[in-house]
Amino acid sequence: MTRNEGVDGEGAGGPPAHAFDEHRGIRLGAPALVVLPLREERGKIVLRAPEARLAEACGLARAIALEVVHSEIVRLRSASASHLFGKGQIERLAAAAAAHDAELVVIDGVVSPIQQRNLEKDLKAKVIDRTGLILEIFGERASTREGTLQVELAHLQYQASRLVRSWTHLERQRGGFGFMGGPGESQIEMDRRLIKDRIVRLKDELEDVRRTRGLHRRQRQKAPWPVVALVGYTNAGKSTLFNRMTGADVTAEDLLFATLDPTMRSIRLPGYDKVVLSDTVGFVSDLPTQLVAAFRATLEEVTEADLIVHVRDISHPDSEAQAADVAKVLADLGMDTDRPMLTVLNKIDALEPEEAEAVTARIGDDAVAVSALTGQGVDQLREQIAVLLRAGSRVQVIRLSHGDGRRLAWLHEHGEVVGRTDDDEVTTLKVRLSDADHARFVSMA
């Protein structure tokens, strides 16, 4: 069985099947080499250890069921424009690919179309770079219509930039037969035109979906419930924490990008009858720009939440670098720097007792140490989320008719009533409310 079966062909209104050749036919369980090209740059501060980067690349490969039979770091003094690696390095990789019968070589970095073509010829195996690999994972994980459209759009934009490969079919000339192209139109020109047409249609379809999402978002903003969004590096334990807090059964596998489509559930917190908790796609270093653009509407759900909860895997050796990557993606999305955020140091149970104690001792009010797996610290997390949702509040003067019991109860539930006077017609309250809760209260009128 191969992956990507059922991709739209010409007859379905999509690009021709061969437009996807460089990603078609990745067999489940196929033996693969994973290679990290490491450029030596003097004076550059590197947060992420090369060994951890290679381990992550292997995890990405396993996320689409590839069998990693060999992995290595290849150090580059300078990258070859035509082959990326030097002659001796290519010979060594070719020997490793042959020894392990590798069908695929994953290059954890950016590979140009020319480099890809030459490497495939020299290594006698398919070659895929980091962007292509992440696109494959997203394509496999997408389950909603919006997610599927977003992934296809990102994939086609990536493919359109790489239609320079010298396969035989790209060198053919095809005469004009109506929509099949004008006289002498080459196969590559037709591929590019069909992909461009499909991209236009996908963008139109996505715009319809985004309008619906925007409508739902506005409806939620009018609802009297705060929204809390979980964000974090992929595999940090967001979905496990989401399940722990909601009692839901969202996929929480030990896989990179186990969650792709956003999930929302309501929870109760101290002082709040209902809070909407959102689990989102995990971030990763060097996230392809095509994916950030395609998933912008989905990720914008995060930036408009009342509180962002950043879940970190505190047991990971690159936890600091992962946190920096998450911050970069949020900044790229245009998130307000003053947006309330709480850091959750997850997997505290995976640390040695002395190390866990040291971590717990040095965190402040803007962080909570938890184990989503065992439940340790989750009650404290609930309390801290409630505290931050109430933070930044101000005293509002609100007048209610005597019969407005529903809104009066809501104010007692979501705010702090610090004063009350009654006359013949109205009840006047002084209530400490956050700006977000005050806006929700006004929308209830």
Short mmCIF file of C-alpha atoms in Angstrom, two decimals:
data_model
loop_
_atom_site.label_atom_id
_atom_site.label_comp_id
_atom_site.label_asym_id
_atom_site.label_seq_id
_atom_site.Cartn_x
_atom_site.Cartn_y
_atom_site.Cartn_z
CA MET A 1 0.00 0.00 0.00
CA THR A 2 1.26 3.50 -0.78
CA ARG A 3 0.37 6.81 0.76
CA ASN A 4 -1.49 9.65 -0.99
CA GLU A 5 -3.76 7.35 -2.96
CA GLY A 6 -6.88 9.10 -4.18
CA VAL A 7 -5.33 12.52 -4.82
CA ASP A 8 -7.43 14.38 -7.34
CA GLY A 9 -6.29 13.87 -10.92
CA GLU A 10 -7.15 15.78 -14.07
CA GLY A 11 -10.59 14.27 -14.26
CA ALA A 12 -11.43 15.48 -10.75
CA GLY A 13 -10.52 19.06 -11.51
CA GLY A 14 -7.14 18.94 -9.78
CA PRO A 15 -3.62 18.89 -11.16
CA PRO A 16 -2.48 15.84 -13.08
CA ALA A 17 -1.22 12.93 -11.04
CA HIS A 18 2.39 13.45 -12.12
CA ALA A 19 2.37 16.92 -10.56
CA PHE A 20 2.63 15.08 -7.26
CA ASP A 21 5.32 12.63 -8.36
CA GLU A 22 7.96 13.75 -5.91
CA HIS A 23 5.72 12.89 -2.93
CA ARG A 24 3.68 10.05 -4.41
CA GLY A 25 4.48 6.45 -3.59
CA ILE A 26 5.95 6.90 -0.09
CA ARG A 27 5.25 3.42 1.15
CA LEU A 28 4.07 2.79 4.70
CA GLY A 29 6.94 1.22 6.60
CA ALA A 30 9.44 2.14 3.88
CA PRO A 31 13.09 2.07 5.04
CA ALA A 32 14.47 5.60 5.22
CA LEU A 33 17.69 7.44 5.93
CA VAL A 34 17.43 10.64 7.98
CA VAL A 35 20.22 13.15 7.45
CA LEU A 36 20.81 16.44 9.26
CA PRO A 37 23.06 18.79 7.25
CA LEU A 38 24.80 20.95 9.83
CA ARG A 39 26.33 24.17 8.57
CA GLU A 40 29.17 25.43 10.73
CA GLU A 41 28.57 29.13 11.41
CA ARG A 42 31.05 30.86 13.69
CA GLY A 43 29.67 33.21 16.30
CA LYS A 44 26.08 32.03 15.86
CA ILE A 45 24.26 31.21 19.10
CA VAL A 46 22.62 27.81 18.75
CA LEU A 47 19.94 26.87 21.30
CA ARG A 48 19.22 23.42 19.92
CA ALA A 49 21.71 20.56 20.18
CA PRO A 50 22.39 18.83 16.83
CA GLU A 51 21.65 15.43 18.37
CA ALA A 52 18.24 16.64 19.54
CA ARG A 53 17.52 18.10 16.10
CA LEU A 54 18.37 14.77 14.50
CA ALA A 55 16.17 12.93 17.01
CA GLU A 56 13.28 15.26 16.16
CA ALA A 57 13.79 14.66 12.43
CA CYS A 58 13.64 10.91 13.06
CA GLY A 59 10.42 11.47 15.02
CA LEU A 60 8.96 13.38 12.09
CA ALA A 61 9.82 10.50 9.76
CA ARG A 62 8.23 7.96 12.10
CA ALA A 63 5.12 10.15 12.25
CA ILE A 64 4.30 8.98 8.71
CA ALA A 65 5.23 5.37 9.52
CA LEU A 66 8.65 5.38 7.89
CA GLU A 67 11.20 2.91 9.24
CA VAL A 68 14.32 4.89 10.12
CA VAL A 69 17.14 2.47 9.30
CA HIS A 70 20.00 4.95 9.54
CA SER A 71 20.45 8.53 10.74
CA GLU A 72 23.44 10.81 10.89
CA ILE A 73 24.65 14.39 11.14
CA VAL A 74 26.63 15.60 8.13
CA ARG A 75 28.74 18.67 8.85
CA LEU A 76 29.09 21.17 6.03
CA ARG A 77 31.73 23.85 5.72
CA SER A 78 29.81 25.19 2.75
CA ALA A 79 26.79 23.83 0.92
CA SER A 80 27.15 22.72 -2.69
CA ALA A 81 24.65 24.59 -4.88
CA SER A 82 24.16 21.53 -7.07
CA HIS A 83 24.34 18.64 -4.58
CA LEU A 84 24.22 20.19 -1.05
CA PHE A 85 26.85 17.69 0.17
CA GLY A 86 30.43 17.11 -0.91
CA LYS A 87 31.47 14.21 -3.15
CA GLY A 88 32.82 12.05 -0.33
CA GLN A 89 29.75 12.67 1.81
CA ILE A 90 27.44 11.67 -1.05
CA GLU A 91 29.42 8.47 -1.61
CA ARG A 92 29.09 7.60 2.07
CA LEU A 93 25.34 8.31 2.10
CA ALA A 94 24.87 6.30 -1.10
CA ALA A 95 26.64 3.35 0.51
CA ALA A 96 24.42 3.61 3.59
CA ALA A 97 21.28 3.81 1.43
CA ALA A 98 22.35 0.74 -0.53
CA ALA A 99 23.31 -1.21 2.59
CA HIS A 100 19.90 -0.61 4.17
CA ASP A 101 17.85 -0.85 0.95
CA ALA A 102 16.55 2.65 1.71
CA GLU A 103 13.68 3.84 -0.47
CA LEU A 104 13.70 7.37 0.90
CA VAL A 105 16.26 9.85 2.19
CA VAL A 106 14.93 12.58 4.48
CA ILE A 107 17.08 15.72 4.53
CA ASP A 108 16.28 17.76 7.64
CA GLY A 109 16.78 21.13 6.01
CA VAL A 110 16.03 23.10 2.86
CA VAL A 111 16.84 21.28 -0.38
CA SER A 112 16.55 23.09 -3.70
CA PRO A 113 14.86 21.34 -6.64
CA ILE A 114 18.22 20.97 -8.43
CA GLN A 115 19.88 19.52 -5.33
CA GLN A 116 16.95 17.16 -4.90
CA ARG A 117 17.15 15.92 -8.49
CA ASN A 118 20.91 15.34 -8.30
CA LEU A 119 20.75 13.65 -4.89
CA GLU A 120 18.04 11.27 -6.06
CA LYS A 121 20.24 10.33 -9.00
CA ASP A 122 23.32 9.78 -6.82
CA LEU A 123 21.61 8.10 -3.86
CA LYS A 124 19.24 6.02 -6.03
CA ALA A 125 16.35 6.81 -3.67
CA LYS A 126 13.59 9.38 -3.32
CA VAL A 127 14.68 12.54 -1.48
CA ILE A 128 12.38 14.73 0.60
CA ASP A 129 13.31 17.82 2.62
CA ARG A 130 11.97 19.05 5.96
CA THR A 131 9.19 21.12 4.41
CA GLY A 132 8.02 18.23 2.25
CA LEU A 133 8.09 15.87 5.23
CA ILE A 134 6.01 18.17 7.43
CA LEU A 135 3.53 18.66 4.59
CA GLU A 136 3.22 14.87 4.33
CA ILE A 137 2.49 14.61 8.06
CA PHE A 138 -0.12 17.36 7.94
CA GLY A 139 -1.72 15.72 4.91
CA GLU A 140 -2.07 12.48 6.82
CA ARG A 141 -3.38 14.11 10.02
CA ALA A 142 -5.99 16.49 8.54
CA SER A 143 -9.51 15.22 9.20
CA THR A 144 -11.82 18.23 8.79
CA ARG A 145 -12.70 19.83 5.47
CA GLU A 146 -10.87 23.01 6.43
CA GLY A 147 -7.76 21.10 7.48
CA THR A 148 -7.75 19.08 4.26
CA LEU A 149 -8.12 22.22 2.13
CA GLN A 150 -5.37 24.00 4.05
CA VAL A 151 -2.93 21.14 3.62
CA GLU A 152 -3.67 20.75 -0.09
CA LEU A 153 -3.17 24.48 -0.62
CA ALA A 154 0.17 24.44 1.19
CA HIS A 155 1.25 21.32 -0.71
CA LEU A 156 0.39 22.83 -4.10
CA GLN A 157 2.17 26.10 -3.29
CA TYR A 158 5.23 24.06 -2.36
CA GLN A 159 4.97 21.98 -5.54
CA ALA A 160 4.52 25.05 -7.75
CA SER A 161 7.86 26.39 -6.54
CA ARG A 162 9.59 23.13 -7.44
CA LEU A 163 8.40 22.49 -11.01
CA VAL A 164 11.87 22.75 -12.48
CA ARG A 165 12.83 19.09 -12.33
CA SER A 166 14.11 17.41 -15.49
CA TRP A 167 12.01 14.29 -15.53
CA THR A 168 11.21 12.91 -18.98
CA HIS A 169 7.57 13.94 -18.82
CA LEU A 170 8.59 17.54 -18.19
CA GLU A 171 10.62 17.59 -21.37
CA ARG A 172 7.75 16.49 -23.60
CA GLN A 173 5.85 18.95 -25.72
CA ARG A 174 2.11 18.62 -25.95
CA GLY A 175 0.05 20.10 -28.77
CA GLY A 176 -3.01 22.16 -28.05
CA PHE A 177 -6.39 20.50 -27.62
CA GLY A 178 -8.62 23.07 -25.93
CA PHE A 179 -8.06 23.16 -22.18
CA MET A 180 -5.06 20.81 -22.51
CA GLY A 181 -2.84 23.69 -23.57
CA GLY A 182 -1.82 25.67 -26.59
CA PRO A 183 0.52 24.55 -29.40
CA GLY A 184 3.88 23.55 -28.09
CA GLU A 185 2.97 23.96 -24.43
CA SER A 186 5.46 21.88 -22.46
CA GLN A 187 4.31 19.48 -19.77
CA ILE A 188 5.91 21.60 -17.05
CA GLU A 189 4.01 24.69 -18.25
CA MET A 190 0.74 22.79 -18.22
CA ASP A 191 1.47 21.38 -14.75
CA ARG A 192 2.20 24.86 -13.48
CA ARG A 193 -0.98 26.27 -15.04
CA LEU A 194 -3.19 23.50 -13.65
CA ILE A 195 -1.67 23.84 -10.20
CA LYS A 196 -2.22 27.61 -10.32
CA ASP A 197 -5.88 27.10 -11.28
CA ARG A 198 -6.36 24.61 -8.46
CA ILE A 199 -4.76 27.00 -5.96
CA VAL A 200 -7.24 29.71 -6.97
CA ARG A 201 -10.18 27.32 -6.43
CA LEU A 202 -8.80 26.15 -3.09
CA LYS A 203 -8.39 29.72 -1.87
CA ASP A 204 -12.02 30.44 -2.80
CA GLU A 205 -13.21 27.33 -0.93
CA LEU A 206 -11.07 28.21 2.08
CA GLU A 207 -12.45 31.74 2.12
CA ASP A 208 -15.96 30.29 2.44
CA VAL A 209 -14.82 28.06 5.31
CA ARG A 210 -13.02 30.95 6.99
CA ARG A 211 -16.13 33.14 6.79
CA THR A 212 -18.02 30.39 8.59
CA ARG A 213 -15.22 30.07 11.17
CA GLY A 214 -15.22 33.84 11.65
CA LEU A 215 -18.98 33.77 12.21
CA HIS A 216 -18.60 31.03 14.82
CA ARG A 217 -15.78 32.98 16.46
CA ARG A 218 -17.92 36.12 16.68
CA GLN A 219 -20.74 34.06 18.17
CA ARG A 220 -18.34 32.70 20.80
CA GLN A 221 -17.12 36.22 21.53
CA LYS A 222 -20.71 37.24 22.21
CA ALA A 223 -21.20 34.26 24.50
CA PRO A 224 -20.55 34.88 28.21
CA TRP A 225 -17.67 32.40 28.42
CA PRO A 226 -13.94 33.05 28.32
CA VAL A 227 -11.76 31.10 25.88
CA VAL A 228 -8.45 29.52 26.93
CA ALA A 229 -6.14 28.21 24.17
CA LEU A 230 -3.48 25.57 24.69
CA VAL A 231 -0.37 26.10 22.57
CA GLY A 232 3.02 24.47 22.57
CA TYR A 233 5.69 22.65 20.69
CA THR A 234 4.49 19.45 19.09
CA ASN A 235 4.51 16.48 21.47
CA ALA A 236 4.72 18.73 24.55
CA GLY A 237 1.63 17.01 25.99
CA LYS A 238 -1.11 19.51 25.09
CA SER A 239 -3.66 16.87 24.15
CA THR A 240 -2.94 14.80 27.26
CA LEU A 241 -3.46 17.92 29.37
CA PHE A 242 -6.61 18.77 27.39
CA ASN A 243 -7.98 15.29 28.10
CA ARG A 244 -7.04 15.56 31.78
CA MET A 245 -8.85 18.89 32.17
CA THR A 246 -11.94 18.07 30.08
CA GLY A 247 -12.42 14.33 30.45
CA ALA A 248 -12.40 14.16 26.64
CA ASP A 249 -10.67 11.53 24.54
CA VAL A 250 -8.70 13.60 22.03
CA THR A 251 -5.89 11.72 20.29
CA ALA A 252 -2.85 11.96 22.56
CA GLU A 253 -0.22 9.73 21.02
CA ASP A 254 3.54 9.96 21.47
CA LEU A 255 3.81 11.27 17.92
CA LEU A 256 4.75 14.62 16.46
CA PHE A 257 1.65 16.44 15.20
CA ALA A 258 -0.76 13.89 16.71
CA THR A 259 -3.29 16.76 16.84
CA LEU A 260 -3.92 18.88 13.75
CA ASP A 261 -7.50 20.10 13.68
CA PRO A 262 -8.46 22.31 16.66
CA THR A 263 -10.74 20.84 19.32
CA MET A 264 -12.86 22.76 21.85
CA ARG A 265 -14.55 21.60 25.05
CA SER A 266 -16.14 23.39 28.00
CA ILE A 267 -14.73 23.04 31.51
CA ARG A 268 -15.56 24.39 34.97
CA LEU A 269 -13.06 26.49 36.89
CA PRO A 270 -13.17 28.15 40.32
CA GLY A 271 -15.58 31.05 39.89
CA TYR A 272 -16.53 30.05 36.34
CA ASP A 273 -19.42 27.79 35.41
CA LYS A 274 -18.12 27.47 31.87
CA VAL A 275 -14.78 28.14 30.18
CA VAL A 276 -14.03 27.07 26.60
CA LEU A 277 -10.72 25.19 26.37
CA SER A 278 -9.14 24.86 22.91
CA ASP A 279 -6.46 22.35 21.87
CA THR A 280 -4.52 23.39 18.77
CA VAL A 281 -1.90 22.06 16.38
CA GLY A 282 1.58 21.80 17.84
CA PHE A 283 4.28 24.09 16.58
CA VAL A 284 7.73 23.04 15.39
CA SER A 285 10.99 24.74 14.50
CA ASP A 286 11.30 25.87 10.89
CA LEU A 287 7.57 25.44 10.31
CA PRO A 288 7.07 25.76 6.54
CA THR A 289 5.89 29.24 5.58
CA GLN A 290 3.28 27.65 3.31
CA LEU A 291 1.71 25.97 6.34
CA VAL A 292 1.77 29.07 8.52
CA ALA A 293 -0.02 30.95 5.74
CA ALA A 294 -2.50 28.17 5.00
CA PHE A 295 -3.33 27.57 8.66
CA ARG A 296 -3.46 31.24 9.60
CA ALA A 297 -7.25 31.26 10.07
CA THR A 298 -7.04 28.24 12.37
CA LEU A 299 -4.09 29.61 14.32
CA GLU A 300 -5.77 33.00 14.69
CA GLU A 301 -8.17 31.26 17.07
CA VAL A 302 -5.20 31.22 19.45
CA THR A 303 -4.37 34.90 19.19
CA GLU A 304 -7.96 35.91 20.01
CA ALA A 305 -8.29 33.75 23.12
CA ASP A 306 -8.73 35.45 26.50
CA LEU A 307 -5.78 33.50 27.88
CA ILE A 308 -3.03 31.52 26.18
CA VAL A 309 -1.62 28.53 28.05
CA HIS A 310 1.82 27.63 26.72
CA VAL A 311 2.49 23.96 27.43
CA ARG A 312 6.19 23.08 27.58
CA ASP A 313 7.87 19.69 27.91
CA ILE A 314 10.18 20.61 30.78
CA SER A 315 11.89 17.21 30.56
CA HIS A 316 13.06 17.81 26.97
CA PRO A 317 16.72 18.84 26.61
CA ASP A 318 15.70 21.53 24.10
CA SER A 319 12.81 22.91 26.13
CA GLU A 320 14.16 26.48 26.00
CA ALA A 321 14.67 26.35 22.23
CA GLN A 322 11.20 24.91 21.74
CA ALA A 323 9.71 27.75 23.80
CA ALA A 324 11.53 30.25 21.58
CA ASP A 325 10.12 28.56 18.47
CA VAL A 326 6.56 28.80 19.85
CA ALA A 327 7.06 32.47 20.69
CA LYS A 328 8.28 33.11 17.13
CA VAL A 329 5.22 31.50 15.52
CA LEU A 330 2.89 33.48 17.80
CA ALA A 331 4.74 36.68 16.89
CA ASP A 332 4.49 35.81 13.18
CA LEU A 333 0.73 35.49 13.67
CA GLY A 334 0.65 39.03 15.06
CA MET A 335 -0.30 38.14 18.62
CA ASP A 336 -0.43 41.11 20.98
CA THR A 337 2.60 41.19 23.26
CA ASP A 338 0.34 42.09 26.18
CA ARG A 339 -1.93 39.06 25.63
CA PRO A 340 -2.21 37.18 28.97
CA MET A 341 -0.16 33.97 28.94
CA LEU A 342 0.44 31.21 31.46
CA THR A 343 3.34 28.78 31.07
CA VAL A 344 2.75 25.15 31.99
CA LEU A 345 5.89 23.12 32.68
CA ASN A 346 4.55 19.70 31.76
CA LYS A 347 6.08 16.24 32.32
CA ILE A 348 7.48 17.26 35.70
CA ASP A 349 7.13 13.59 36.67
CA ALA A 350 9.78 12.69 34.08
CA LEU A 351 12.46 14.61 35.99
CA GLU A 352 14.55 13.29 38.84
CA PRO A 353 13.06 14.32 42.22
CA GLU A 354 15.83 16.85 42.98
CA GLU A 355 15.55 18.40 39.52
CA ALA A 356 11.75 18.58 39.74
CA GLU A 357 12.03 20.26 43.13
CA ALA A 358 14.49 22.82 41.74
CA VAL A 359 12.19 23.60 38.79
CA THR A 360 9.19 24.04 41.09
CA ALA A 361 11.16 26.29 43.45
CA ARG A 362 12.20 28.79 40.78
CA ILE A 363 8.92 29.32 38.91
CA GLY A 364 6.79 32.40 39.54
CA ASP A 365 3.09 33.22 39.33
CA ASP A 366 3.19 33.06 35.53
CA ALA A 367 4.04 29.34 35.46
CA VAL A 368 2.74 26.07 36.91
CA ALA A 369 4.53 22.71 37.03
CA VAL A 370 2.27 19.77 36.19
CA SER A 371 2.13 16.21 34.98
CA ALA A 372 -0.75 15.83 32.55
CA LEU A 373 -0.16 12.08 32.71
CA THR A 374 -0.55 11.66 36.49
CA GLY A 375 -2.61 14.77 37.26
CA GLN A 376 0.04 16.30 39.51
CA GLY A 377 -0.40 20.08 39.71
CA VAL A 378 -3.51 20.18 37.50
CA ASP A 379 -5.77 21.50 40.30
CA GLN A 380 -3.28 24.32 40.89
CA LEU A 381 -3.31 24.99 37.14
CA ARG A 382 -7.09 25.30 37.16
CA GLU A 383 -6.91 27.82 40.00
CA GLN A 384 -4.18 29.84 38.30
CA ILE A 385 -6.11 30.00 35.02
CA ALA A 386 -9.12 31.34 36.93
CA VAL A 387 -6.93 33.93 38.67
CA LEU A 388 -5.50 35.16 35.38
CA LEU A 389 -8.92 35.32 33.74
CA ARG A 390 -9.99 37.65 36.54
CA ALA A 391 -6.76 39.67 36.40
CA GLY A 392 -6.75 43.10 34.84
CA SER A 393 -10.30 43.69 36.01
CA ARG A 394 -11.82 47.03 36.92
CA VAL A 395 -14.88 48.12 38.88
CA GLN A 396 -17.87 48.71 36.59
CA VAL A 397 -21.13 50.40 37.58
CA ILE A 398 -24.02 48.31 36.24
CA ARG A 399 -27.76 48.93 36.55
CA LEU A 400 -30.25 46.08 36.29
CA SER A 401 -34.00 45.90 36.46
CA HIS A 402 -35.24 43.99 39.49
CA GLY A 403 -36.49 41.12 37.36
CA ASP A 404 -33.19 40.52 35.58
CA GLY A 405 -32.14 37.55 37.69
CA ARG A 406 -30.23 35.83 34.91
CA ARG A 407 -27.73 38.64 34.38
CA LEU A 408 -27.48 39.30 38.10
CA ALA A 409 -26.49 35.66 38.68
CA TRP A 410 -23.98 35.88 35.83
CA LEU A 411 -22.31 38.92 37.41
CA HIS A 412 -21.99 37.12 40.74
CA GLU A 413 -20.51 34.12 38.94
CA HIS A 414 -17.98 35.98 36.78
CA GLY A 415 -17.16 39.06 38.81
CA GLU A 416 -16.79 40.37 42.32
CA VAL A 417 -19.76 42.45 43.50
CA VAL A 418 -18.23 45.14 45.73
CA GLY A 419 -21.30 47.32 46.19
CA ARG A 420 -25.07 47.26 45.72
CA THR A 421 -27.93 49.72 46.12
CA ASP A 422 -31.61 49.17 45.32
CA ASP A 423 -34.33 51.69 44.55
CA ASP A 424 -37.88 51.33 43.28
CA GLU A 425 -36.87 50.70 39.65
CA VAL A 426 -33.33 49.34 39.39
CA THR A 427 -30.53 47.61 41.22
CA THR A 428 -27.19 49.43 40.93
CA LEU A 429 -24.13 47.23 41.27
CA LYS A 430 -20.43 47.95 41.52
CA VAL A 431 -18.79 44.87 40.01
CA ARG A 432 -15.12 44.08 39.47
CA LEU A 433 -14.93 42.57 35.97
CA SER A 434 -12.24 41.97 33.37
CA ASP A 435 -12.65 43.91 30.14
CA ALA A 436 -13.41 40.67 28.30
CA ASP A 437 -16.11 39.67 30.79
CA HIS A 438 -17.59 43.16 30.69
CA ALA A 439 -17.82 42.94 26.89
CA ARG A 440 -19.53 39.57 27.21
CA PHE A 441 -21.97 40.97 29.74
CA VAL A 442 -22.85 43.87 27.45
CA SER A 443 -23.47 41.42 24.58
CA MET A 444 -26.04 39.60 26.74
CA ALA A 445 -28.35 42.60 26.70
#
